[in-house]
Structure formats: C-alpha cells, structure tokens
CSV table of C-alpha atoms in Angstrom, one decimal:
chain,number,residue,atom,x,y,z
P,20,UNK,CA,-25.1,50.0,41.1
P,21,UNK,CA,-24.2,50.4,37.5
P,22,UNK,CA,-26.8,50.5,34.7
P,23,UNK,CA,-25.0,47.7,32.7
P,24,UNK,CA,-25.1,45.4,35.8
P,25,UNK,CA,-28.9,46.2,36.2
P,26,UNK,CA,-29.5,45.5,32.6
P,27,UNK,CA,-27.8,42.1,32.7
P,28,UNK,CA,-29.7,41.2,36.0
P,29,UNK,CA,-33.1,42.1,34.5
P,30,UNK,CA,-32.3,40.3,31.2
P,31,UNK,CA,-31.5,37.1,33.2
P,32,UNK,CA,-34.7,37.5,35.3
P,33,UNK,CA,-36.9,37.7,32.2
P,34,UNK,CA,-35.3,34.6,30.8
P,35,UNK,CA,-35.9,32.9,34.2
P,36,UNK,CA,-39.5,34.1,34.1
P,37,UNK,CA,-40.1,32.3,30.8
P,38,UNK,CA,-38.3,29.2,32.1
P,39,UNK,CA,-40.9,29.1,35.0
P,40,UNK,CA,-38.5,30.0,37.8
P,41,UNK,CA,-40.8,32.6,39.4
P,42,UNK,CA,-44.1,32.8,41.2
P,43,UNK,CA,-45.5,36.1,39.9
P,44,UNK,CA,-49.0,37.0,41.1
P,45,UNK,CA,-50.8,39.9,39.3
P,46,UNK,CA,-50.1,43.3,40.6
P,47,UNK,CA,-52.6,44.6,43.1
P,48,UNK,CA,-53.9,48.1,42.5
P,49,UNK,CA,-56.0,50.2,44.9
P,50,UNK,CA,-57.5,53.7,44.8
P,51,UNK,CA,-57.6,54.0,41.1
P,52,UNK,CA,-54.1,52.6,40.8
P,53,UNK,CA,-52.7,55.2,43.2
P,54,UNK,CA,-51.4,52.4,45.5
P,55,UNK,CA,-49.7,49.4,44.0
P,56,UNK,CA,-48.5,46.2,45.5
P,57,UNK,CA,-46.3,43.8,43.5
P,58,UNK,CA,-44.3,40.7,44.5
P,59,UNK,CA,-42.1,38.0,42.9
P,60,UNK,CA,-40.8,34.8,44.4
P,61,UNK,CA,-37.7,33.1,42.9
P,62,UNK,CA,-38.1,29.4,43.6
P,63,UNK,CA,-34.4,28.4,42.9
P,64,UNK,CA,-33.0,30.8,45.4
P,65,UNK,CA,-36.0,31.0,47.8
P,66,UNK,CA,-35.9,34.8,47.7
P,67,UNK,CA,-38.8,37.2,47.4
P,68,UNK,CA,-39.2,40.9,46.6
P,69,UNK,CA,-42.4,42.8,47.7
P,70,UNK,CA,-42.8,46.4,46.7
P,71,UNK,CA,-45.5,48.8,47.9
P,72,UNK,CA,-45.7,52.2,46.1
P,73,UNK,CA,-47.9,55.3,46.2
P,74,UNK,CA,-48.3,57.2,42.9
P,75,UNK,CA,-49.7,60.8,42.7
P,76,UNK,CA,-49.2,62.4,39.3
P,77,UNK,CA,-49.3,66.0,40.7
P,78,UNK,CA,-46.9,65.3,43.5
P,79,UNK,CA,-43.1,65.7,43.5
P,80,UNK,CA,-41.9,63.0,43.8
P,81,UNK,CA,-44.6,61.3,41.9
P,82,UNK,CA,-43.7,57.9,43.4
P,83,UNK,CA,-43.0,57.0,47.0
P,84,UNK,CA,-42.6,53.5,48.4
P,85,UNK,CA,-40.7,50.7,50.0
P,86,UNK,CA,-39.3,47.4,48.9
P,87,UNK,CA,-38.6,44.4,51.1
P,88,UNK,CA,-36.3,41.7,49.8
P,89,UNK,CA,-36.2,38.4,51.8
P,90,UNK,CA,-33.9,35.5,51.2
P,91,UNK,CA,-32.9,32.4,53.3
P,92,UNK,CA,-30.2,34.4,55.2
P,93,UNK,CA,-32.3,37.4,56.1
P,94,UNK,CA,-33.9,40.5,54.5
P,95,UNK,CA,-33.5,44.2,53.9
P,96,UNK,CA,-35.7,47.1,53.3
P,97,UNK,CA,-34.9,49.9,50.8
P,98,UNK,CA,-36.4,53.0,49.2
P,99,UNK,CA,-38.5,51.9,46.2
P,100,UNK,CA,-38.0,55.1,44.2
P,101,UNK,CA,-34.4,54.8,42.9
P,102,UNK,CA,-34.8,51.1,42.6
P,103,UNK,CA,-37.9,51.6,40.4
P,104,UNK,CA,-36.3,54.1,38.1
P,105,UNK,CA,-33.2,51.9,37.8
P,106,UNK,CA,-35.1,48.7,37.0
P,107,UNK,CA,-37.4,50.5,34.6
P,108,UNK,CA,-34.4,51.9,32.8
P,109,UNK,CA,-32.8,48.4,32.8
P,110,UNK,CA,-35.7,46.7,31.1
P,111,UNK,CA,-35.7,49.4,28.4
P,112,UNK,CA,-31.9,48.7,28.0
P,113,UNK,CA,-32.7,45.0,27.5
P,114,UNK,CA,-35.4,45.7,24.9
P,115,UNK,CA,-33.4,48.3,23.1
P,116,UNK,CA,-30.4,46.0,22.9
P,117,UNK,CA,-32.7,43.3,21.5
P,118,UNK,CA,-34.7,45.3,19.0
P,119,UNK,CA,-32.8,48.5,17.9
P,120,UNK,CA,-30.4,48.6,15.0
P,121,UNK,CA,-26.8,47.8,16.0
P,122,UNK,CA,-25.7,51.3,14.9
P,123,UNK,CA,-28.6,53.2,16.5
P,124,UNK,CA,-27.2,56.4,18.1
P,125,UNK,CA,-30.0,59.0,18.1
P,126,UNK,CA,-32.5,58.9,21.0
P,127,UNK,CA,-35.7,60.9,21.3
P,128,UNK,CA,-37.0,61.1,24.9
P,129,UNK,CA,-40.5,62.2,25.5
P,130,UNK,CA,-40.9,63.2,29.2
P,131,UNK,CA,-38.4,64.6,31.6
P,132,UNK,CA,-39.7,63.4,34.9
P,133,UNK,CA,-38.2,61.0,37.5
P,134,UNK,CA,-37.9,58.1,35.1
P,135,UNK,CA,-36.2,60.1,32.4
P,136,UNK,CA,-32.5,60.0,33.4
P,137,UNK,CA,-32.4,56.3,33.7
P,138,UNK,CA,-34.1,55.8,30.4
P,139,UNK,CA,-31.2,57.8,28.8
P,140,UNK,CA,-28.6,55.9,30.8
P,141,UNK,CA,-30.0,52.5,29.8
P,142,UNK,CA,-30.2,53.3,26.0
P,143,UNK,CA,-26.7,54.8,26.2
P,144,UNK,CA,-25.4,51.6,27.9
P,145,UNK,CA,-26.4,49.4,24.9
P,146,UNK,CA,-26.4,51.9,22.0
P,147,UNK,CA,-23.8,54.7,22.7
P,148,UNK,CA,-25.6,58.0,21.9
P,149,UNK,CA,-24.4,60.6,19.4
P,150,UNK,CA,-27.5,62.6,19.7
P,151,UNK,CA,-30.2,63.1,22.3
P,152,UNK,CA,-33.4,65.1,21.8
P,153,UNK,CA,-35.8,65.7,24.6
P,154,UNK,CA,-39.4,67.0,24.6
P,155,UNK,CA,-41.3,67.9,27.8
P,156,UNK,CA,-44.3,70.2,28.1
P,157,UNK,CA,-42.3,72.1,30.7
P,158,UNK,CA,-39.1,73.0,28.8
P,159,UNK,CA,-37.3,73.9,32.1
P,160,UNK,CA,-37.5,70.3,33.2
P,161,UNK,CA,-36.0,69.2,29.9
P,162,UNK,CA,-33.1,71.7,30.4
P,163,UNK,CA,-32.6,70.5,34.0
P,164,UNK,CA,-32.5,66.9,32.8
P,165,UNK,CA,-29.9,67.6,30.2
P,166,UNK,CA,-27.8,69.6,32.6
P,167,UNK,CA,-27.8,66.7,35.0
P,168,UNK,CA,-26.7,64.3,32.4
P,169,UNK,CA,-24.0,66.5,30.9
P,170,UNK,CA,-21.0,64.8,32.6
P,171,UNK,CA,-22.3,61.4,31.5
P,172,UNK,CA,-22.8,62.3,27.9
P,173,UNK,CA,-19.7,64.4,27.0
P,174,UNK,CA,-19.7,63.3,23.3
P,175,UNK,CA,-23.4,63.5,22.7
P,176,UNK,CA,-25.1,66.4,20.9
P,177,UNK,CA,-28.2,67.3,22.9
P,178,UNK,CA,-31.2,69.4,22.0
P,179,UNK,CA,-34.7,70.3,23.2
P,180,UNK,CA,-37.6,69.9,20.8
P,181,UNK,CA,-40.6,72.2,20.5
P,182,UNK,CA,-43.0,69.2,20.2
P,183,UNK,CA,-43.0,65.5,20.3
P,184,UNK,CA,-43.4,65.0,16.6
P,185,UNK,CA,-40.3,67.1,16.0
P,186,UNK,CA,-38.4,65.1,18.6
P,187,UNK,CA,-39.1,61.7,17.1
P,188,UNK,CA,-38.7,62.6,13.4
P,189,UNK,CA,-35.0,61.5,13.0
P,190,UNK,CA,-34.7,59.2,16.0
P,191,UNK,CA,-33.4,55.7,15.8
P,192,UNK,CA,-34.8,55.0,19.3
P,193,UNK,CA,-37.7,56.6,21.1
P,194,UNK,CA,-38.4,56.4,24.8
P,195,UNK,CA,-41.8,57.6,26.2
P,196,UNK,CA,-41.9,58.2,29.9
P,197,UNK,CA,-45.1,60.2,30.6
P,198,UNK,CA,-48.5,60.0,32.2
P,199,UNK,CA,-50.3,60.8,29.0
P,200,UNK,CA,-53.9,59.7,28.3
P,201,UNK,CA,-53.5,60.5,24.6
P,202,UNK,CA,-50.9,59.4,22.0
P,203,UNK,CA,-47.8,61.5,22.2
P,204,UNK,CA,-47.0,61.7,18.5
P,205,UNK,CA,-48.2,60.7,15.1
P,206,UNK,CA,-47.1,57.4,13.5
P,207,UNK,CA,-46.3,59.4,10.4
P,208,UNK,CA,-43.6,61.3,12.3
P,209,UNK,CA,-41.5,58.2,12.8
P,210,UNK,CA,-38.8,56.8,10.5
P,211,UNK,CA,-39.5,53.6,8.7
P,212,UNK,CA,-36.8,51.9,10.9
P,213,UNK,CA,-37.1,52.9,14.5
P,214,UNK,CA,-37.4,51.2,17.9
P,215,UNK,CA,-40.0,52.7,20.4
P,216,UNK,CA,-40.1,52.0,24.1
P,217,UNK,CA,-43.1,53.1,26.2
P,218,UNK,CA,-42.9,52.8,30.0
P,219,UNK,CA,-45.1,55.7,31.3
P,220,UNK,CA,-48.7,54.4,31.0
P,221,UNK,CA,-49.8,51.8,33.6
P,222,UNK,CA,-53.6,52.2,33.7
P,223,UNK,CA,-56.2,51.3,31.0
P,224,UNK,CA,-57.1,55.0,30.5
P,225,UNK,CA,-53.5,56.0,29.8
P,226,UNK,CA,-51.9,55.9,26.3
P,227,UNK,CA,-48.5,57.1,24.9
P,228,UNK,CA,-48.4,55.3,21.5
P,229,UNK,CA,-50.5,55.9,18.4
P,230,UNK,CA,-52.6,53.0,17.1
P,231,UNK,CA,-51.1,53.2,13.7
P,232,UNK,CA,-47.7,52.4,15.2
P,233,UNK,CA,-49.0,49.3,16.9
P,234,UNK,CA,-50.9,48.3,13.7
P,235,UNK,CA,-47.9,48.5,11.5
P,236,UNK,CA,-45.0,47.4,13.8
P,237,UNK,CA,-43.0,44.4,12.7
P,238,UNK,CA,-43.1,43.2,16.3
P,239,UNK,CA,-44.7,44.3,19.6
P,240,UNK,CA,-43.0,43.1,22.7
P,241,UNK,CA,-44.4,43.4,26.2
P,242,UNK,CA,-43.0,42.5,29.6
P,243,UNK,CA,-45.9,40.2,30.3
P,244,UNK,CA,-49.1,39.6,28.2
P,245,UNK,CA,-51.4,39.3,31.2
P,246,UNK,CA,-50.1,42.5,32.7
P,247,UNK,CA,-50.3,44.4,29.4
P,248,UNK,CA,-53.9,43.4,28.8
P,249,UNK,CA,-54.8,44.5,32.3
P,250,UNK,CA,-52.9,47.8,32.5
P,251,UNK,CA,-51.5,49.1,29.2
P,252,UNK,CA,-54.1,51.4,27.7
P,253,UNK,CA,-52.6,51.5,24.2
P,254,UNK,CA,-52.3,47.7,24.0
P,255,UNK,CA,-55.8,47.2,25.4
P,256,UNK,CA,-57.3,49.7,22.9
P,257,UNK,CA,-55.4,48.3,19.9
P,258,UNK,CA,-56.4,44.7,20.7
P,259,UNK,CA,-60.0,45.5,21.3
P,260,UNK,CA,-60.3,47.6,18.1
P,261,UNK,CA,-58.7,44.8,16.1
P,262,UNK,CA,-55.7,46.7,14.8
P,263,UNK,CA,-53.4,44.5,16.9
P,264,UNK,CA,-53.8,40.7,17.1
P,265,UNK,CA,-53.5,39.3,20.6
P,266,UNK,CA,-51.5,36.3,19.4
P,267,UNK,CA,-49.0,38.7,17.8
P,268,UNK,CA,-47.9,40.0,21.2
P,269,UNK,CA,-44.5,38.6,22.2
P,270,UNK,CA,-43.3,38.5,25.9
P,271,UNK,CA,-39.8,39.8,26.5
P,272,UNK,CA,-38.5,36.6,27.9
P,273,UNK,CA,-39.6,34.6,24.8
P,274,UNK,CA,-38.1,37.3,22.5
P,275,UNK,CA,-34.8,36.9,24.3
P,276,UNK,CA,-34.9,33.2,23.8
P,277,UNK,CA,-35.8,33.6,20.1
P,278,UNK,CA,-34.8,37.1,18.9
P,279,UNK,CA,-37.0,38.6,16.2
P,280,UNK,CA,-35.5,40.2,13.2
P,281,UNK,CA,-34.5,43.9,13.5
P,282,UNK,CA,-36.5,45.3,10.7
P,283,UNK,CA,-39.2,48.0,10.2
P,284,UNK,CA,-40.7,49.5,13.3
P,285,UNK,CA,-40.4,47.7,16.6
P,286,UNK,CA,-42.2,48.4,19.9
P,287,UNK,CA,-41.6,47.5,23.6
P,288,UNK,CA,-44.4,48.3,26.0
P,289,UNK,CA,-43.8,47.8,29.7
P,290,UNK,CA,-46.1,48.3,32.6
P,291,UNK,CA,-43.4,46.9,35.0
P,292,UNK,CA,-43.5,43.5,36.6
P,293,UNK,CA,-42.0,42.4,40.0
P,294,UNK,CA,-39.2,40.2,38.5
P,295,UNK,CA,-37.5,43.5,37.6
P,296,UNK,CA,-37.6,44.7,41.2
P,297,UNK,CA,-36.4,41.3,42.4
P,298,UNK,CA,-33.5,41.3,39.9
P,299,UNK,CA,-32.2,44.7,41.0
P,300,UNK,CA,-32.8,44.0,44.7
P,301,UNK,CA,-30.8,40.8,44.5
P,302,UNK,CA,-27.8,42.8,43.3
P,303,UNK,CA,-28.0,44.7,46.5
P,304,UNK,CA,-28.2,41.7,48.8
C-alpha cells in the first residue's frame, strides 16, 4: 500500500468523522495504557475496525497487536504494527499538507523508532524533501533509519543532529515521534514560520511539545478534542494552566472543511483515533 493512498484514505475518513458517519467510542486503556483497545464503525458501509495493541516502551518492537476488519461480505485479521505506523504517518501527511507552507522542504525528525520511517515518507509525499535532519538519543538508530531510507530519498540531503534544538532550528516541518515525558526542544529554537507534528505521546504524563509553542501557535489542530483532553499530556497541561484555550483547539476534520491560514507556527497533535485504522484497513479489504 502506498503512502499517498493511505494519506487520501485517512483524509476522507476525518472528513467523514466530522460529517457524523462514524460511531467512535473512546479508546479503552488498561494497565497504565500498556494495553489499548480501539474501534470504529462506519455506518454507510456497515464496516468496523477493532484493534488491540500491547505497548512496552523498553521492548523491541514497542508495539504488538492485531486488527480485525469486518464488513458485510466477511472479515480479515492483520498485524496491527505496520498498519499503525502507516496510518500514523498518513495522518501526519494530511496535517502537513493542510498546515505547512507550500514550499516547505526541510524536515526535522525527533525520534528514530518504529514510527519514524513512515513519518518521513508521509511528509515527503506531500512536501518533497530537500533536507532531512534526524535527532535520536541513540545516534546509531538515527544512522540506521537514514540508511534504510536512502533509496527513497535519493535527492535529499540528510544529517544527524547532536541535539533536538539543533535539529529543529532551520526546519520548515518538525515531526516528534518519541515517548518523552518532557518537552523535546525549546520554543525559541523554532523558526517563526514552522509546522510541528507530535504523535509520540499518548498518556497524560507524556509530553513532546513546549508550552510556549502551544501558547503562541496560530492554530493547534488535534485529531479529536475528546481524545486529546484524555491522553495528550502537552494539551492537557497547556489547557489546565491557561496558556491554551480549550475553545481554540480545532479538530482535523473541521480544519479540512475550513482550512486555516498558513501563517506563523502551526501544530498538529495526534494521539491516534480508530477511524485511521479503519481507513487503512478498508484499503486492504
């Protein structure tokens, strides 16, 4: 399955979510969010995706799990891991296409784990990259990531940064894909015009983004407000401290229907919702 196809499928799913086409119960978390269960039912097609995953930060692979996709003509079961990295990349592609400058070509990637490659592929699909800078605490992982992407980015200059602030300093687009509990970089390190995606944190105790970024961003888009207020540590902290107004949060589907201006700093924060899994699974059916 190609990344552009996944991006278009996820884009359509979020528009459908805003239009009321889905039943989308809150994600169920067990064992300190080490086990997650998420489901989406698409009423027009009568199809349902249910995913169960286990997450252990110190394990390799971090995520294991299974997805079941059911539709009126049958069902199939598939490994949730590649589907999850693909759909997470795809939603970043949707948000980057919506919010990043048309000529954005310099990506900074923080984190070189399982999600990283599809983050790069997604941004490259909507904003062809002239430069890619990666920072990871284990530089060997960053080197391995770049080696694996070499054939896909033949015309892209690649580099490994010594710290996150260095990595983001000249970037047009930033992608954060870590399990950090503290902001990864200073807001002062960013350009005045930059788009930032954050997909790593999925628990209230986790944070990737600095509060000053959320306080000064022209627009903060989330996959779903309810999910963000339950699981996105940086959003929860910013709203509770008063630096981010709850009513200023924009859901991705609504932003696609009424695109905001591309100006200043923009943010997309995703904790992942089941319509993404449904969208990519439907392409496999």
